[in-house]
XYZ file of C-alpha atoms in Angstrom:
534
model
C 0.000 0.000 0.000
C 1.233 3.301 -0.600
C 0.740 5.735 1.890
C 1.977 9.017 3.161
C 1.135 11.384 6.129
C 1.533 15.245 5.245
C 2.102 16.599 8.684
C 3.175 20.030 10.457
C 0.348 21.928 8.164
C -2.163 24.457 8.096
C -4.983 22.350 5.686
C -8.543 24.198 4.628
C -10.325 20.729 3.539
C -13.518 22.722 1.583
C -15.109 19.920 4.006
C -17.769 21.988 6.479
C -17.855 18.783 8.590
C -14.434 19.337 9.381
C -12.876 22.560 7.890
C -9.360 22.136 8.777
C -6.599 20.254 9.961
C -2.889 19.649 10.962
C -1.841 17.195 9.080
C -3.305 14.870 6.156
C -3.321 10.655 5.394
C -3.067 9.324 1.653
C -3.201 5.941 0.974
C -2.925 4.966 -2.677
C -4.169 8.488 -4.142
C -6.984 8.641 -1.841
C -7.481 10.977 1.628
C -7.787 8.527 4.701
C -7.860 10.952 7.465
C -7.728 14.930 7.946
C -7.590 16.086 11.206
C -4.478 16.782 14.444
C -1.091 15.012 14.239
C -2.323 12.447 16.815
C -6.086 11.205 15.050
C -3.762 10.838 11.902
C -0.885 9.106 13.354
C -3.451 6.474 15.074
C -4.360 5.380 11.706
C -1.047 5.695 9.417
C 0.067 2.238 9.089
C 3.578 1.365 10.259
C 6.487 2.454 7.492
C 4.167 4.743 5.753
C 5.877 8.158 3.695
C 6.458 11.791 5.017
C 6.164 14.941 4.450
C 6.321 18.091 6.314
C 4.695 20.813 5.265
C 6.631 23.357 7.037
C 3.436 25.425 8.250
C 2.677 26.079 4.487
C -1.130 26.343 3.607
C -2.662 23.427 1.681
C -5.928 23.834 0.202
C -8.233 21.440 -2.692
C -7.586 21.695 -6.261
C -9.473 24.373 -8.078
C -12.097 23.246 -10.522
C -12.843 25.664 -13.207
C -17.141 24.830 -14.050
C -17.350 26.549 -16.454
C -14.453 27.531 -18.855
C -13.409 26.216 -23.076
C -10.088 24.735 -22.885
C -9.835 23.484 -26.278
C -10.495 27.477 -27.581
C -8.514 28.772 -25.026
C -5.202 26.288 -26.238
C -5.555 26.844 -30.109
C -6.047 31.102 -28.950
C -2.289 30.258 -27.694
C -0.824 30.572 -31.470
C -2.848 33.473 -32.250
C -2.432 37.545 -31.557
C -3.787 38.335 -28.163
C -5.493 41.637 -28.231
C -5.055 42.007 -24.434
C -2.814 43.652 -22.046
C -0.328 43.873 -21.611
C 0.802 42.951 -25.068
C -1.796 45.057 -26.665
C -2.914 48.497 -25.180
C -4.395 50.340 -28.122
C -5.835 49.991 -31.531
C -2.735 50.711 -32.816
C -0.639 48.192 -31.552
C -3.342 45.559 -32.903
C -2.566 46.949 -36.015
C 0.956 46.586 -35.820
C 0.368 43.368 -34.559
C -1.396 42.409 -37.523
C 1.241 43.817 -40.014
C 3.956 42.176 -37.852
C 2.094 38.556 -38.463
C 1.142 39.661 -41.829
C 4.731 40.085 -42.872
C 5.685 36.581 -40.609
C 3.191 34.551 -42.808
C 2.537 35.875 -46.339
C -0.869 36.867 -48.338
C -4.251 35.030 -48.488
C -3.214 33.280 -45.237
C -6.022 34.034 -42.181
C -5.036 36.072 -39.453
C -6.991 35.390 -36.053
C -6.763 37.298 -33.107
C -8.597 37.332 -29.410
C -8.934 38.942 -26.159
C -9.877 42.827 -27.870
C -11.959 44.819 -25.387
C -13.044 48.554 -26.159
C -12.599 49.510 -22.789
C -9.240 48.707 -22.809
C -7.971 50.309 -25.862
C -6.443 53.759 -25.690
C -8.868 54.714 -27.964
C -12.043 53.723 -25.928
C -13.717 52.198 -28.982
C -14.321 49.139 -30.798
C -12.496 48.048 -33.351
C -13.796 48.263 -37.179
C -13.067 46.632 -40.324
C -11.398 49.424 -41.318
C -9.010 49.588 -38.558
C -7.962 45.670 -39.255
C -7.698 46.668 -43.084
C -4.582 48.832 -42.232
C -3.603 46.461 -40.513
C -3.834 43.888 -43.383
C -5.984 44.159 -46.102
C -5.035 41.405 -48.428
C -5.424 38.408 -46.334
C -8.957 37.426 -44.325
C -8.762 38.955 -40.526
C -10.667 37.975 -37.871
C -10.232 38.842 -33.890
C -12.779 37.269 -31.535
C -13.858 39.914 -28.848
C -13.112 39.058 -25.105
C -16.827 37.781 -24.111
C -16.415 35.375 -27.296
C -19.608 36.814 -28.436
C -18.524 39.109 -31.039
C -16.325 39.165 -33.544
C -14.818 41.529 -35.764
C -13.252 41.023 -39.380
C -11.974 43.020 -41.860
C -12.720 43.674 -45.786
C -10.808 40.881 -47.170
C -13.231 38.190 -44.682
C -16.215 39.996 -45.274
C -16.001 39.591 -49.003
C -14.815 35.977 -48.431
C -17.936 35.274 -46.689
C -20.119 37.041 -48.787
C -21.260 39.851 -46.138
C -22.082 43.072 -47.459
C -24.474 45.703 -46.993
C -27.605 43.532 -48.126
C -27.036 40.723 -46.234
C -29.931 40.578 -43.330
C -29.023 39.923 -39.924
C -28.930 36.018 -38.902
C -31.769 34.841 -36.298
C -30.255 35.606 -33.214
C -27.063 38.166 -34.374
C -26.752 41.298 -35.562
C -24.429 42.502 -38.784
C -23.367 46.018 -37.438
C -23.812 48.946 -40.069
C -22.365 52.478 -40.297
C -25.021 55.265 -41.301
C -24.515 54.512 -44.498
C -25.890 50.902 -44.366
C -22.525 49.411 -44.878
C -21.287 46.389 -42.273
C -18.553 47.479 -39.761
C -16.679 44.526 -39.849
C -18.334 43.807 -36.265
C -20.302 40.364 -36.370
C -22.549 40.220 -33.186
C -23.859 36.731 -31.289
C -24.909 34.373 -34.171
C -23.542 36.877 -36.916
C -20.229 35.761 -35.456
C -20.794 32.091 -37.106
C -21.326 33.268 -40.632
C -17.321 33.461 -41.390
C -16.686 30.257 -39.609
C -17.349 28.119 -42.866
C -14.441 29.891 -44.675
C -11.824 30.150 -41.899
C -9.310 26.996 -41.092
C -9.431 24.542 -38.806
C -6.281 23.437 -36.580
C -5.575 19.867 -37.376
C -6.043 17.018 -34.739
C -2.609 16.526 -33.882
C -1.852 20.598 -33.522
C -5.230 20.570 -31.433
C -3.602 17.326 -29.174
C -0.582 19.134 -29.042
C -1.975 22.416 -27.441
C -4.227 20.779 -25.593
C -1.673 19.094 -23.667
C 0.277 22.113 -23.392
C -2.441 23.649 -21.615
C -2.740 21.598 -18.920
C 0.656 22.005 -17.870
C 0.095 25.390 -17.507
C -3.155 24.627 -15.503
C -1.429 21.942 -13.202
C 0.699 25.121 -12.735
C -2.271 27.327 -11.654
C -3.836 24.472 -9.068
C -6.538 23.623 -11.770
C -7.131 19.633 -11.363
C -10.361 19.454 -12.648
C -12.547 21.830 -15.852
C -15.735 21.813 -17.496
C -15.334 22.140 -21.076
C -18.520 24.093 -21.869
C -18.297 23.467 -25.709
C -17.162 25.147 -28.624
C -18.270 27.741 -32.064
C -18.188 24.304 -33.871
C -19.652 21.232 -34.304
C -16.672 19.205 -33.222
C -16.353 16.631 -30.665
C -14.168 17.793 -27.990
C -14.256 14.532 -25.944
C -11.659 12.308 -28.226
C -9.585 15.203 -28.184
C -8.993 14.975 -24.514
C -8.301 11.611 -24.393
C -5.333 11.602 -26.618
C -4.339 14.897 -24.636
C -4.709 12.225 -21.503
C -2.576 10.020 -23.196
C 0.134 12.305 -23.871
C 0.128 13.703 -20.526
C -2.698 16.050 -19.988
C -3.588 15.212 -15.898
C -7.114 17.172 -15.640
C -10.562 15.429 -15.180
C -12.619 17.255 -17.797
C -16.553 17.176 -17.530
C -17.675 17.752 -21.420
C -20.459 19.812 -22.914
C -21.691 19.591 -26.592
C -22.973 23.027 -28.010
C -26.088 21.843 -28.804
C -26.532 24.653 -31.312
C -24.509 22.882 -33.627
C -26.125 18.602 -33.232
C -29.725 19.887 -32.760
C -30.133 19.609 -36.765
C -28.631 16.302 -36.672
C -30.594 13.166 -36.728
C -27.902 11.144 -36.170
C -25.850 12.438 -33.553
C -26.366 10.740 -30.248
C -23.822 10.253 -27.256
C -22.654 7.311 -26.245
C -24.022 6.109 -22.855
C -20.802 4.917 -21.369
C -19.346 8.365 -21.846
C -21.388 9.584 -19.025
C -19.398 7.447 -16.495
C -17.742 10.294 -14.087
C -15.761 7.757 -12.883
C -13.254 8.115 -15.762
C -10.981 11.165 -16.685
C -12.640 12.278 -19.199
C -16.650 11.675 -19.123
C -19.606 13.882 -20.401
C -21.857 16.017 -18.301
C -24.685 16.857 -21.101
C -25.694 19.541 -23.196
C -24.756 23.641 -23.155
C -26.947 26.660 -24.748
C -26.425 30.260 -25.590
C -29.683 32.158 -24.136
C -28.377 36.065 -24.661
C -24.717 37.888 -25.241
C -22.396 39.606 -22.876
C -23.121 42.911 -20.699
C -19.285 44.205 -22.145
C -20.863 43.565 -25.757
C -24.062 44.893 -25.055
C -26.069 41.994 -25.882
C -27.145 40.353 -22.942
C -30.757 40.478 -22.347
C -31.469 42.205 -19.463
C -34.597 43.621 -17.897
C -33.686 47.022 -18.317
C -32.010 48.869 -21.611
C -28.156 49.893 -21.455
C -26.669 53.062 -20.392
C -27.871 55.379 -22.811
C -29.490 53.366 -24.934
C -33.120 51.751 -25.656
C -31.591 48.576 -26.212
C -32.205 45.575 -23.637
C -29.651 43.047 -25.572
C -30.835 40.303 -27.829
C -31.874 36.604 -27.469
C -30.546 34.038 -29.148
C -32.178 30.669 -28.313
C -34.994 29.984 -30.067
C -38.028 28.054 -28.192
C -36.943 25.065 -30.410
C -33.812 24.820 -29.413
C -34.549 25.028 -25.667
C -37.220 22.176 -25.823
C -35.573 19.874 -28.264
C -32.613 20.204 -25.683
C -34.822 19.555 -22.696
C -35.788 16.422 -24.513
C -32.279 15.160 -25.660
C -31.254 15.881 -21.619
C -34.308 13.911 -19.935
C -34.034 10.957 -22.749
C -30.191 10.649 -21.814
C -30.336 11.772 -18.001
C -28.140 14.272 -18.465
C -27.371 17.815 -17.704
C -28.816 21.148 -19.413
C -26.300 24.177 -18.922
C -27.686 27.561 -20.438
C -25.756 30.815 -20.855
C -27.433 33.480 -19.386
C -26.034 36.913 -18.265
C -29.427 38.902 -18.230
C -32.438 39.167 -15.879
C -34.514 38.455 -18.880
C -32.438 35.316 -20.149
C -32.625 34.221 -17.083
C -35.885 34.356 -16.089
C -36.569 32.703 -19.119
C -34.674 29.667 -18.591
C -35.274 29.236 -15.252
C -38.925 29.701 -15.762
C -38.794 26.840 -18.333
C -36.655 24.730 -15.971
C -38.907 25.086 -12.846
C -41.502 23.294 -14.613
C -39.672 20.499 -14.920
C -38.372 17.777 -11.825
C -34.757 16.503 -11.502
C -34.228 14.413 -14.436
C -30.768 13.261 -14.145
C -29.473 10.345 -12.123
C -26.468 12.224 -10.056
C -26.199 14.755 -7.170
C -25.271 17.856 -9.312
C -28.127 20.006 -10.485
C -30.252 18.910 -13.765
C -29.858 22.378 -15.131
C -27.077 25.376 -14.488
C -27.325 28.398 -15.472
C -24.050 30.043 -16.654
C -23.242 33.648 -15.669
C -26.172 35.106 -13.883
C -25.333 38.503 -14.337
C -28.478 40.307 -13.195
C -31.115 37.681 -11.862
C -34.791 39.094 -10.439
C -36.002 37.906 -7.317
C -38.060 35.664 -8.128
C -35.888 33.970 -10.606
C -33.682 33.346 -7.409
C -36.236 31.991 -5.144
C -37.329 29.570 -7.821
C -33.795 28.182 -8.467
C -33.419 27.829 -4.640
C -36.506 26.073 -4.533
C -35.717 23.539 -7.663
C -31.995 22.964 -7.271
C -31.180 24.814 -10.237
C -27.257 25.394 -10.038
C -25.763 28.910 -10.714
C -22.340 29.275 -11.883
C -20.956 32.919 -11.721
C -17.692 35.076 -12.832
C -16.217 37.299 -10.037
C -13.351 38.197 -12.662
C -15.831 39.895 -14.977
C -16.091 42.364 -12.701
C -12.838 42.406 -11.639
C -11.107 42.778 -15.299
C -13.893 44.060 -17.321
C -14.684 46.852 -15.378
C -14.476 49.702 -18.029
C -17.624 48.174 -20.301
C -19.536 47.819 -17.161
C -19.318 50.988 -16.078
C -19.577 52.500 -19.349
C -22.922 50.068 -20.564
C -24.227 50.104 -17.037
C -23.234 52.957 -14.653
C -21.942 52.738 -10.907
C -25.160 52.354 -9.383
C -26.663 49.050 -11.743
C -23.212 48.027 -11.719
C -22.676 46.831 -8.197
C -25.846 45.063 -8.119
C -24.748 42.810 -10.723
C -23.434 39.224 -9.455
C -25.185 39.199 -6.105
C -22.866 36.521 -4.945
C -23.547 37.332 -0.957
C -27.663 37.520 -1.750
C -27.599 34.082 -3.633
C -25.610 32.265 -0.872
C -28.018 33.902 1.678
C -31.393 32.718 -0.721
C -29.625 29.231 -0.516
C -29.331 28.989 -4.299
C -26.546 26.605 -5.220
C -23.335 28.600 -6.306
C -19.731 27.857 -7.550
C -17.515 30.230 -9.114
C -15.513 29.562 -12.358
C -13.325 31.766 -15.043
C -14.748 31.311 -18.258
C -11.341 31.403 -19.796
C -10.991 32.435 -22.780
C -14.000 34.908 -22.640
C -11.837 36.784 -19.913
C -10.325 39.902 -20.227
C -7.441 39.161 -18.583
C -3.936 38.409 -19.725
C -4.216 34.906 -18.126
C -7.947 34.233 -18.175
C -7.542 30.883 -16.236
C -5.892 32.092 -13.508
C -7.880 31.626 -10.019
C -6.428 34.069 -7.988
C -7.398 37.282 -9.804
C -10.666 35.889 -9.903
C -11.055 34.756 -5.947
C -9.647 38.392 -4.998
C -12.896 39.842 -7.003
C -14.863 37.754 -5.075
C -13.474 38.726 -1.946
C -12.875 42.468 -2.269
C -15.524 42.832 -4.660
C -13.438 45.994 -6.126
C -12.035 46.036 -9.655
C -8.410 45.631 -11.062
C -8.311 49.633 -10.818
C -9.734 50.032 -6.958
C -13.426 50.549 -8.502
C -15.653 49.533 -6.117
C -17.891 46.936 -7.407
C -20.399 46.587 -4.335
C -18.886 45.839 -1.255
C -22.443 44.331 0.089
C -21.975 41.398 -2.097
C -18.253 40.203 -1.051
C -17.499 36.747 0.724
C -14.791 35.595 3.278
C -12.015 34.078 1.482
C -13.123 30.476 3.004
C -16.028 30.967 1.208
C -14.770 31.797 -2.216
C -12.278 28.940 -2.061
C -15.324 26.518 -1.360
C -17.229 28.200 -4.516
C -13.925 27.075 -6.369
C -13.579 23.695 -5.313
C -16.286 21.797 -3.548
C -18.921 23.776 -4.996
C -17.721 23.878 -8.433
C -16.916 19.899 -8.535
C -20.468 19.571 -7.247
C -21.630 21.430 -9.778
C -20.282 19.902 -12.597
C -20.662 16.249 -10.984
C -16.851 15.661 -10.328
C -16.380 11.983 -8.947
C -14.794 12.816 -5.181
C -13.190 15.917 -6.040
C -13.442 19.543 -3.955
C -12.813 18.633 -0.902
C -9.975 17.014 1.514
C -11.912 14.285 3.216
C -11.685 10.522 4.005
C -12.105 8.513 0.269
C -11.958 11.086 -1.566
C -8.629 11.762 -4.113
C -5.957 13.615 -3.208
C -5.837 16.549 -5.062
C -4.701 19.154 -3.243
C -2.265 22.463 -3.529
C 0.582 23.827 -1.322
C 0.624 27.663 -1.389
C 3.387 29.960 -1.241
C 1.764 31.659 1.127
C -1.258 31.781 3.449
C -4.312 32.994 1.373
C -6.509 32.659 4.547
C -4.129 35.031 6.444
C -2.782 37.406 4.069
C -4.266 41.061 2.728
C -7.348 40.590 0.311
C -5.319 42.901 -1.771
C -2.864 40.390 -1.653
C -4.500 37.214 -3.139
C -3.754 37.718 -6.256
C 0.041 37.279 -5.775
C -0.614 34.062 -4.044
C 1.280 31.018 -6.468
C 0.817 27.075 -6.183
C 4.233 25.549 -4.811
C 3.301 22.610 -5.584
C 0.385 20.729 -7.119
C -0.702 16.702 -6.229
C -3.159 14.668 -8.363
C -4.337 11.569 -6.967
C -1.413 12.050 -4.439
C 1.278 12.162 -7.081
C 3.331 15.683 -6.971
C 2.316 16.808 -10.343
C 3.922 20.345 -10.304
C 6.709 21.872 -8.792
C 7.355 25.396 -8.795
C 11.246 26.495 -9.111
């Protein structure tokens, strides 16, 4: 038997039974006892391994609910439109003649991470900013939210967009004055380039996949939901030859159901739902409205200076015929939904309906939850309907909140304090790559949002709504495995695996200003040291 006792520590187990400890007992990658040096020395068999901690904090592995993996490893060999490698419209620019020149003509040029708000210039991009940038090859950079993307001449005219083109159901093709399209492809208007753009191959998709994950073993991450991609492709064979080649995370999939619904024969097999294995499906993910930074989440009230409430882009088809595929396979419904009105909506639809799937975690989530109503909260509460929320949207995307929603609407948006006290069930997650942030999957920009509740600039973002740090780290790990359906993960307890971090410093002690400095010494899976910092 292989076992080890991790003594002479200061352990937060994410376990409310028993929320911490002084030392730790593994036995053959599972947790046998947390508790004082003496309750675990009564049980460590003779001869066992140890370790001494040295006083140094030890906390679960994160698990990121909610976040796109496979976009956010291919966006790895593209131009990131983000700081602090790009400040201003006109360093994208330069960035695109720089890769222009790198690559030749006719080749695509992608891009991701731009956000208005954090350009110099305080505006959006436009076609004609990308064509001086390049105007003889197709350009395309994907906004921050993932919700909007914006191309130049060259793609328009490759896609066949012009100024008589209507608007797709659910998307908008934005138009000067004159009629003529911006370049700026909103919601479903986003997908209308995608059939002329190229696809990484499977091995480059393997490859960067697997590359990912060492930087997430890096950040503490043991465990993601993969909450689908802009494409029809199946995401779960990727991960297994990532797995094969190395890549340590459990990963709870998500088809886009936007992209099967039309398919009569797609169907998923049922031994992939087995969360017993590394790599297992959860169920089925849809897109109910945009993002507040793009203006196109559906909210109750219109933006800032506008009479625009956002747009809707689920049609009542695809909602039920997903409902149906979910309770036919037992499965999971996830639904993106930032607004009050998206929200409302599907939790309206959902609260109709009883538990449907066979596990603990919640038969729908909703992903976001921006700006719920009342009533939308007492109803999930009521039904078990999981919310899964962003405290680094705040945090990093400050400037379009302020500028599509003022101060005041602002810092009533993500009530995380209200929903804990309405006993809705919460976890927290980054929704990397639709994160303005330079590294979107980090978790420590994102718990100190949750726990200061100000922004990256000292804006206050509603100090009524932070949590204790305990608290945000249990959103993160027990709460987030839970929500997702993660086999004994989130929590250091007897038989469950030992995944757990070693900080460089105590994040239950230090400054709140301080959290986001905090870095993972080391990182165990299954009680195998998986990362090492130098």
């Amino acid at each position: 038997m292989d076992s080890c006792i991790y003594e002479n520590g200061k352990i937060f187990t994410a376990d409310k039974d028993n929320l911490y400890g002084e030392a730790m007992l593994v036995e053959d990658g599972l947790i046998r006892k947390v508790g004082t040096a003496e309750e675990v020395e009564e049980m460590a068999p003779a001869g066992c391994g140890r370790i001494d901690l040295g006083g140094r904090r030890v906390i679960p592995g994160f698990v990121d609910a909610h976040m796109h993996p496979i976009m956010l490893a291919d966006f790895s060999r593209q131009i990131s439109a983000l700081p602090p490698k790009i400040h201003s419209i006109e360093e994208l620019v330069q960035a695109i003649r720089e890769k222009r020149q790198e690559q030749g003509p006719d080749k695509w040029i992608q891009g991701w991470g731009y956000d208005e708000g954090k350009f110099a210039e305080r505006r959006s991009i436009t076609r004609w900013d990308l064509d001086r940038g390049c105007s003889d090859a197709p350009v395309s950079v994907i906004r921050t939210c993932g919700h909007i993307r914006c191309v130049n001449s060259r793609a328009l005219e490759l896609a066949g967009i012009d100024r008589n083109t209507p608007d797709p159901d659910g998307g908008e093709i934005e138009r000067d004055e004159n009629g003529e399209p911006t370049g700026v492809l909103k919601e479903n208007a986003r997908n209308l380039v995608l059939p002329f753009m190229p696809v990484p191959d499977r091995q480059e998709k393997v490859e960067n996949l697997t590359e990912l994950g060492r930087l997430l073993t890096s950040q503490g991450i043991v465990a993601v939901a993969d909450m689908g991609n802009l494409d029809s492709g199946d995401n779960y064979p990727l991960y297994q030859e990532a797995a094969e080649k190395g890549f340590l995370q459990e990963v709870g999939v998500y088809y886009m159901w936007d992209f099967f619904m039309d398919d009569p024969d797609f169907s998923i097999p049922r031994e992939r739902f087995d969360r017993r294995q590394q790599i297992f499906v959860c169920g089925l993910k849809l897109i109910g409205d945009g993002s507040v930074s793009g203006r196109t989440a559906w909210m109750a009230e219109s933006y800032l200076g506008t009479d625009s409430c956002g747009i809707s882009v689920c049609s009542d088809r695809q909602m039920e015929t997903a409902i149906r595929f979910c309770k036919e396979n037992r499965c999971q419904l996830s639904m993106h939904a930032m607004g009050g009105r998206a929200i409302e909506r599907v939790v309206d639809r959902a609260a109709k309906e009883e538990k449907w799937n066979d596990g603990p975690e919640p038969y729908v989530r909703v992903e976001h939850i921006t700006d719920p109503s009342a009533d939308s909260v007492r109803k999930a509460a009521r039904k078990g309907i999981g919310f899964v929320t962003q405290p680094i949207f705040l945090y990093a995307e400050i400037e379009s909140y302020l500028n599509n929603l003022g101060p005041a609407w602002m810092k009533r948006c993500y009530p995380v304090r209200d929903l804990l006290d309405s006993q809705v069930k919460l976890c927290f997650s980054t929704d990397a790559p639709a994160t303005s942030w330079a590294v979107p999957s980090d978790p420590f920009p994102n718990l100190k949002g949750a726990v200061t509740r100000r922004a990256w600039d000292g804006t206050d973002c509603g100090q009524e709504q932070t949590v204790d740090i305990e608290t945000a780290i249990i959103l993160y790990t027990k709460e987030a495995a839970q929500m997702a359906g993660f086999d004994r993960l989130g929590q250091l307890r007897e038989g469950y695996k030992a995944d757990f971090l070693i900080l460089d410093r105590d994040i239950l002690e230090i400054p709140a200003e301080q959290i986001d400095q905090v870095q993972v010494d080391q990182t165990y899976i299954g009680g195998k040291c998986v990362y090492q910092r130098s």
